[in-house]
C-alpha cells in the first residue's frame, strides 16, 4: 500500500482512516468544510456599508459581526463535546445544515434585526464546523502527523481571510449583497455530500448522557463575556446597570458551570482538563495571542487609509503579507513537527517573532514607508502561523481520545475570547489617545474611536491641523501595538512552561 502525503518519517501510515475512507479524501472534505465556514465569517465585511444603506439600522451594524462571533464562541465547546459523544460526521452535517439555514435567513432578511438573527444562526453552524473539522484530524492521523495537517488547515483559514472580502466585494458589485449569503447554498450542499461520503457513521455504543446544565451555564458565561467585551464603553457605558447585570450573570453562570461539571457523568468541558499542563499553556498562549492579533490588526487598515492616504482596497491588500507569512509559517511548523516529533520551541520562537514585529509598529508615523509596514505585517504573520496549528496538535496529543473534540474546541474558544476582549480593550485605548492627541484640531465627537476620523475628514483640514492630526492619530496607535507586543512576550514566557510530550506514530488503539 502506498504512502500518503501525510506519512510519518519514521513509519509508513496506512492510506485508510478508521472506517475505511481514504485519509486524503477525509482531509479534503475537512479542508472544504473549514473553507466553507471561514468564508462565511469573512465574506460579509465588504458588504456592510451597502447593507446598512439598504436595510437601515446603521447603529446596529456592528451586531452583524458580534452576533456571528458570539454564536461561534458558544458553539465551539458544545459542538466539540457532541462530536465526542455522537461522532464527527453527524455534528458536521448538522452544522452545515444550520449554517445554510442561517444563510437563507440572512439572504432573505427584510430588516436589520432578521439579518442579525440569520448571522447568529450562521455563527452556530460555522463555529461548530471549524472546531469539528480540526477534531477530525485527530481521528484519522497519528499524533506525529497532526501538526502537518493542522498547518494546512491553518493555511486554508488564512486564505479565506483574504479571499472572503474579495469574493464579497465581487458579489456585491456584480449582483447584490443578498448573494454573499445565497452563494453558501451550493457550496454547503457540496460540503454536505462530501462529508457524507468521506466520514463513517460510528457504531452505536453506550447511550451518551448530555450535560445540559453544564452546556447552558457555559453558553451563558461565554455570551456574557463576549457581550461585555463588545458592548462595554461603546454601546453601553462601563459604569452602568447593564454592565453590572452582565458581570453578575457571568459570575453566576461560571459558578453554576463549575458545580454542574463536578456532578455530571459526561461533562461538557471536564474540569480535569484544567489540570493538564498542555491544555493550560496552549490555551493561555492562544488567549494572549488572540488579544494581540485581533486587537492590533483591526486598526491597521484604518491607519493606512487615514494616515497613509491609501484606498480601502489597497489597505485590505496589506493583509496579504501577513497572510502569506501565516500560511508559510503554519505549514513549515507542521512539517517540522512531523519530521522531528518536537514542538515546544515552535510557539516560543513564533511568539518572540510576533513581539518583535509588533514593536516595529510602535514607530508608525505619517512618514513610515509602506515597505516597512508590509515587512512588519509579514513578521506578524510569521509569528502567528505556528501558534494555532501547533497548539491544536499539542492539545490533541495530550488529552484522552474521548476528550479530543472538547480539547480541540478549547483552542478556538480561548482564541475567540481573547480576540473579543482585545478588540474592545484596544479600541478604548485608541479612543482615549485619539481624543487627547487631536483635541482642538478637529471638530466633532471623537468618542466613537475608530469611526470618529476618516480620510475625507482629515483631507478637509487646514495644512497645519492636518499634520497635527495625522501625527496624533499615529501616536494614538502606538500604545496598542506596544500592548500587543507585551502580550506576545507573555505568551512567549508562558510557552516556556509547556511540557513536551512524545508524539506517537500510530493512532490511539491502532496496531504499532
Short mmCIF file of N, CA and C in Angstrom, two decimals, residues 27 30 80 84 88 130-151 153 273 276 278-280 282-283 337 343 388-412 498 501-504 506-508:
data_model
loop_
_atom_site.label_atom_id
_atom_site.label_comp_id
_atom_site.label_asym_id
_atom_site.label_seq_id
_atom_site.Cartn_x
_atom_site.Cartn_y
_atom_site.Cartn_z
N UNK A 27 -9.34 14.35 4.60
CA UNK A 27 -8.72 15.65 4.82
C UNK A 27 -9.20 16.68 3.80
N UNK A 30 -12.51 17.78 5.05
CA UNK A 30 -12.33 18.66 6.20
C UNK A 30 -11.91 20.05 5.74
N UNK A 80 -17.85 20.55 20.09
CA UNK A 80 -16.73 19.66 20.35
C UNK A 80 -17.13 18.46 21.18
N UNK A 84 -17.58 14.28 20.30
CA UNK A 84 -17.04 13.19 21.11
C UNK A 84 -18.11 12.15 21.43
N UNK A 88 -18.13 12.68 14.67
CA UNK A 88 -17.92 13.95 13.98
C UNK A 88 -18.87 14.12 12.78
N UNK A 130 -15.77 24.66 12.22
CA UNK A 130 -14.34 24.91 12.38
C UNK A 130 -13.75 23.98 13.44
N UNK A 131 -14.45 23.85 14.56
CA UNK A 131 -13.95 23.03 15.66
C UNK A 131 -13.93 21.55 15.29
N UNK A 132 -15.04 21.05 14.77
CA UNK A 132 -15.15 19.62 14.48
C UNK A 132 -14.23 19.24 13.32
N UNK A 133 -14.04 20.13 12.36
CA UNK A 133 -13.11 19.86 11.26
C UNK A 133 -11.71 19.59 11.80
N UNK A 134 -11.28 20.42 12.72
CA UNK A 134 -9.95 20.23 13.31
C UNK A 134 -9.87 18.96 14.15
N UNK A 135 -10.99 18.59 14.78
CA UNK A 135 -11.01 17.37 15.59
C UNK A 135 -10.92 16.12 14.72
N UNK A 136 -11.47 16.17 13.51
CA UNK A 136 -11.41 15.02 12.61
C UNK A 136 -9.96 14.64 12.32
N UNK A 137 -9.08 15.64 12.24
CA UNK A 137 -7.66 15.37 12.01
C UNK A 137 -7.12 14.44 13.08
N UNK A 138 -7.52 14.65 14.33
CA UNK A 138 -7.08 13.78 15.41
C UNK A 138 -7.64 12.38 15.33
N UNK A 139 -8.78 12.22 14.62
CA UNK A 139 -9.37 10.89 14.47
C UNK A 139 -8.66 10.06 13.42
N UNK A 140 -8.14 10.70 12.37
CA UNK A 140 -7.64 9.95 11.23
C UNK A 140 -6.11 9.95 11.10
N UNK A 141 -5.42 10.79 11.87
CA UNK A 141 -3.96 10.85 11.77
C UNK A 141 -3.31 10.59 13.12
N UNK A 142 -2.17 9.92 13.14
CA UNK A 142 -1.43 9.75 14.39
C UNK A 142 -0.85 11.08 14.84
N UNK A 143 -0.51 11.21 16.14
CA UNK A 143 -0.05 12.49 16.66
C UNK A 143 1.11 13.10 15.88
N UNK A 144 2.03 12.27 15.39
CA UNK A 144 3.21 12.78 14.70
C UNK A 144 2.86 13.55 13.42
N UNK A 145 1.72 13.21 12.82
CA UNK A 145 1.33 13.82 11.54
C UNK A 145 0.28 14.92 11.67
N UNK A 146 -0.24 15.12 12.87
CA UNK A 146 -1.33 16.08 13.01
C UNK A 146 -0.89 17.51 12.81
N UNK A 147 0.34 17.84 13.23
CA UNK A 147 0.81 19.20 13.07
C UNK A 147 0.84 19.61 11.62
N UNK A 148 1.26 18.69 10.74
CA UNK A 148 1.31 18.98 9.31
C UNK A 148 -0.09 19.26 8.77
N UNK A 149 -1.04 18.43 9.16
CA UNK A 149 -2.42 18.63 8.68
C UNK A 149 -3.03 19.90 9.26
N UNK A 150 -2.78 20.16 10.55
CA UNK A 150 -3.31 21.38 11.15
C UNK A 150 -2.68 22.60 10.51
N UNK A 151 -1.41 22.48 10.09
CA UNK A 151 -0.78 23.59 9.38
C UNK A 151 -1.48 23.89 8.06
N UNK A 153 -4.65 23.20 7.41
CA UNK A 153 -5.94 23.80 7.74
C UNK A 153 -5.77 25.26 8.14
N UNK A 273 -9.41 18.77 32.70
CA UNK A 273 -8.56 19.36 31.66
C UNK A 273 -7.78 20.56 32.18
N UNK A 276 -4.34 19.85 33.21
CA UNK A 276 -3.46 19.36 32.16
C UNK A 276 -2.53 20.49 31.72
N UNK A 278 -0.52 20.92 29.12
CA UNK A 278 -0.61 21.34 27.72
C UNK A 278 -1.88 22.13 27.47
N UNK A 279 -2.99 21.68 28.02
CA UNK A 279 -4.27 22.38 27.88
C UNK A 279 -4.16 23.81 28.40
N UNK A 280 -3.60 23.97 29.59
CA UNK A 280 -3.50 25.29 30.20
C UNK A 280 -2.54 26.20 29.45
N UNK A 282 -1.20 25.95 26.27
CA UNK A 282 -1.58 26.23 24.89
C UNK A 282 -2.75 27.20 24.83
N UNK A 283 -3.75 27.01 25.68
CA UNK A 283 -4.90 27.90 25.64
C UNK A 283 -4.57 29.27 26.23
N UNK A 337 7.26 19.71 12.86
CA UNK A 337 6.68 18.91 13.94
C UNK A 337 6.59 17.44 13.54
N UNK A 343 8.01 20.00 19.33
CA UNK A 343 7.16 21.15 19.05
C UNK A 343 7.27 22.27 20.07
N UNK A 388 -1.33 28.51 16.41
CA UNK A 388 -2.61 27.80 16.48
C UNK A 388 -2.52 26.38 15.93
N UNK A 389 -1.79 26.20 14.83
CA UNK A 389 -1.71 24.85 14.26
C UNK A 389 -0.96 23.90 15.19
N UNK A 390 0.17 24.34 15.72
CA UNK A 390 0.93 23.51 16.65
C UNK A 390 0.17 23.34 17.95
N UNK A 391 -0.50 24.40 18.39
CA UNK A 391 -1.23 24.33 19.65
C UNK A 391 -2.34 23.29 19.62
N UNK A 392 -3.11 23.27 18.54
CA UNK A 392 -4.19 22.28 18.43
C UNK A 392 -3.62 20.86 18.43
N UNK A 393 -2.55 20.65 17.65
CA UNK A 393 -1.94 19.31 17.59
C UNK A 393 -1.38 18.90 18.95
N UNK A 394 -0.81 19.85 19.70
CA UNK A 394 -0.26 19.54 21.02
C UNK A 394 -1.37 19.15 22.00
N UNK A 395 -2.50 19.88 21.94
CA UNK A 395 -3.62 19.54 22.83
C UNK A 395 -4.17 18.17 22.47
N UNK A 396 -4.34 17.91 21.18
CA UNK A 396 -4.86 16.60 20.78
C UNK A 396 -3.95 15.47 21.22
N UNK A 397 -2.67 15.74 21.31
CA UNK A 397 -1.72 14.71 21.75
C UNK A 397 -1.74 14.52 23.25
N UNK A 398 -2.25 15.52 23.99
CA UNK A 398 -2.14 15.49 25.45
C UNK A 398 -3.42 15.07 26.15
N UNK A 399 -4.57 15.12 25.45
CA UNK A 399 -5.83 14.78 26.10
C UNK A 399 -6.24 13.36 25.73
N UNK A 400 -7.05 12.71 26.57
CA UNK A 400 -7.55 11.37 26.22
C UNK A 400 -8.38 11.42 24.94
N UNK A 401 -8.43 10.29 24.22
CA UNK A 401 -9.16 10.23 22.95
C UNK A 401 -10.62 10.61 23.13
N UNK A 402 -11.21 10.28 24.27
CA UNK A 402 -12.62 10.58 24.50
C UNK A 402 -12.88 12.08 24.67
N UNK A 403 -11.81 12.88 24.86
CA UNK A 403 -11.94 14.33 25.01
C UNK A 403 -11.34 15.08 23.84
N UNK A 404 -11.12 14.39 22.72
CA UNK A 404 -10.44 15.01 21.59
C UNK A 404 -11.21 16.23 21.08
N UNK A 405 -12.51 16.10 20.93
CA UNK A 405 -13.30 17.21 20.41
C UNK A 405 -13.34 18.38 21.37
N UNK A 406 -13.50 18.10 22.65
CA UNK A 406 -13.54 19.16 23.66
C UNK A 406 -12.21 19.88 23.72
N UNK A 407 -11.11 19.13 23.70
CA UNK A 407 -9.79 19.74 23.74
C UNK A 407 -9.54 20.62 22.53
N UNK A 408 -9.92 20.13 21.36
CA UNK A 408 -9.76 20.92 20.14
C UNK A 408 -10.59 22.19 20.20
N UNK A 409 -11.82 22.06 20.69
CA UNK A 409 -12.72 23.22 20.77
C UNK A 409 -12.17 24.29 21.71
N UNK A 410 -11.48 23.87 22.76
CA UNK A 410 -10.99 24.84 23.72
C UNK A 410 -10.01 25.82 23.09
N UNK A 411 -9.19 25.35 22.14
CA UNK A 411 -8.22 26.23 21.49
C UNK A 411 -8.92 27.35 20.74
N UNK A 412 -9.98 27.01 20.03
CA UNK A 412 -10.74 28.02 19.29
C UNK A 412 -11.49 28.94 20.24
N UNK A 498 5.57 24.93 28.81
CA UNK A 498 4.94 23.78 28.15
C UNK A 498 5.79 22.53 28.34
N UNK A 501 5.36 16.44 25.16
CA UNK A 501 5.05 15.02 25.25
C UNK A 501 5.43 14.32 23.95
N UNK A 502 5.89 13.07 24.02
CA UNK A 502 6.26 12.35 22.79
C UNK A 502 5.08 12.26 21.82
N UNK A 503 5.36 12.41 20.55
CA UNK A 503 4.34 12.30 19.51
C UNK A 503 4.39 10.90 18.92
N UNK A 504 3.30 10.16 19.08
CA UNK A 504 3.25 8.80 18.57
C UNK A 504 3.13 8.77 17.05
N UNK A 506 1.37 6.16 15.57
CA UNK A 506 0.17 5.36 15.26
C UNK A 506 -1.03 5.99 15.93
N UNK A 507 -2.18 5.70 15.39
CA UNK A 507 -3.43 6.17 16.01
C UNK A 507 -3.65 5.48 17.34
N UNK A 508 -4.24 6.15 18.32
CA UNK A 508 -4.56 5.51 19.59
C UNK A 508 -5.41 4.25 19.35
#
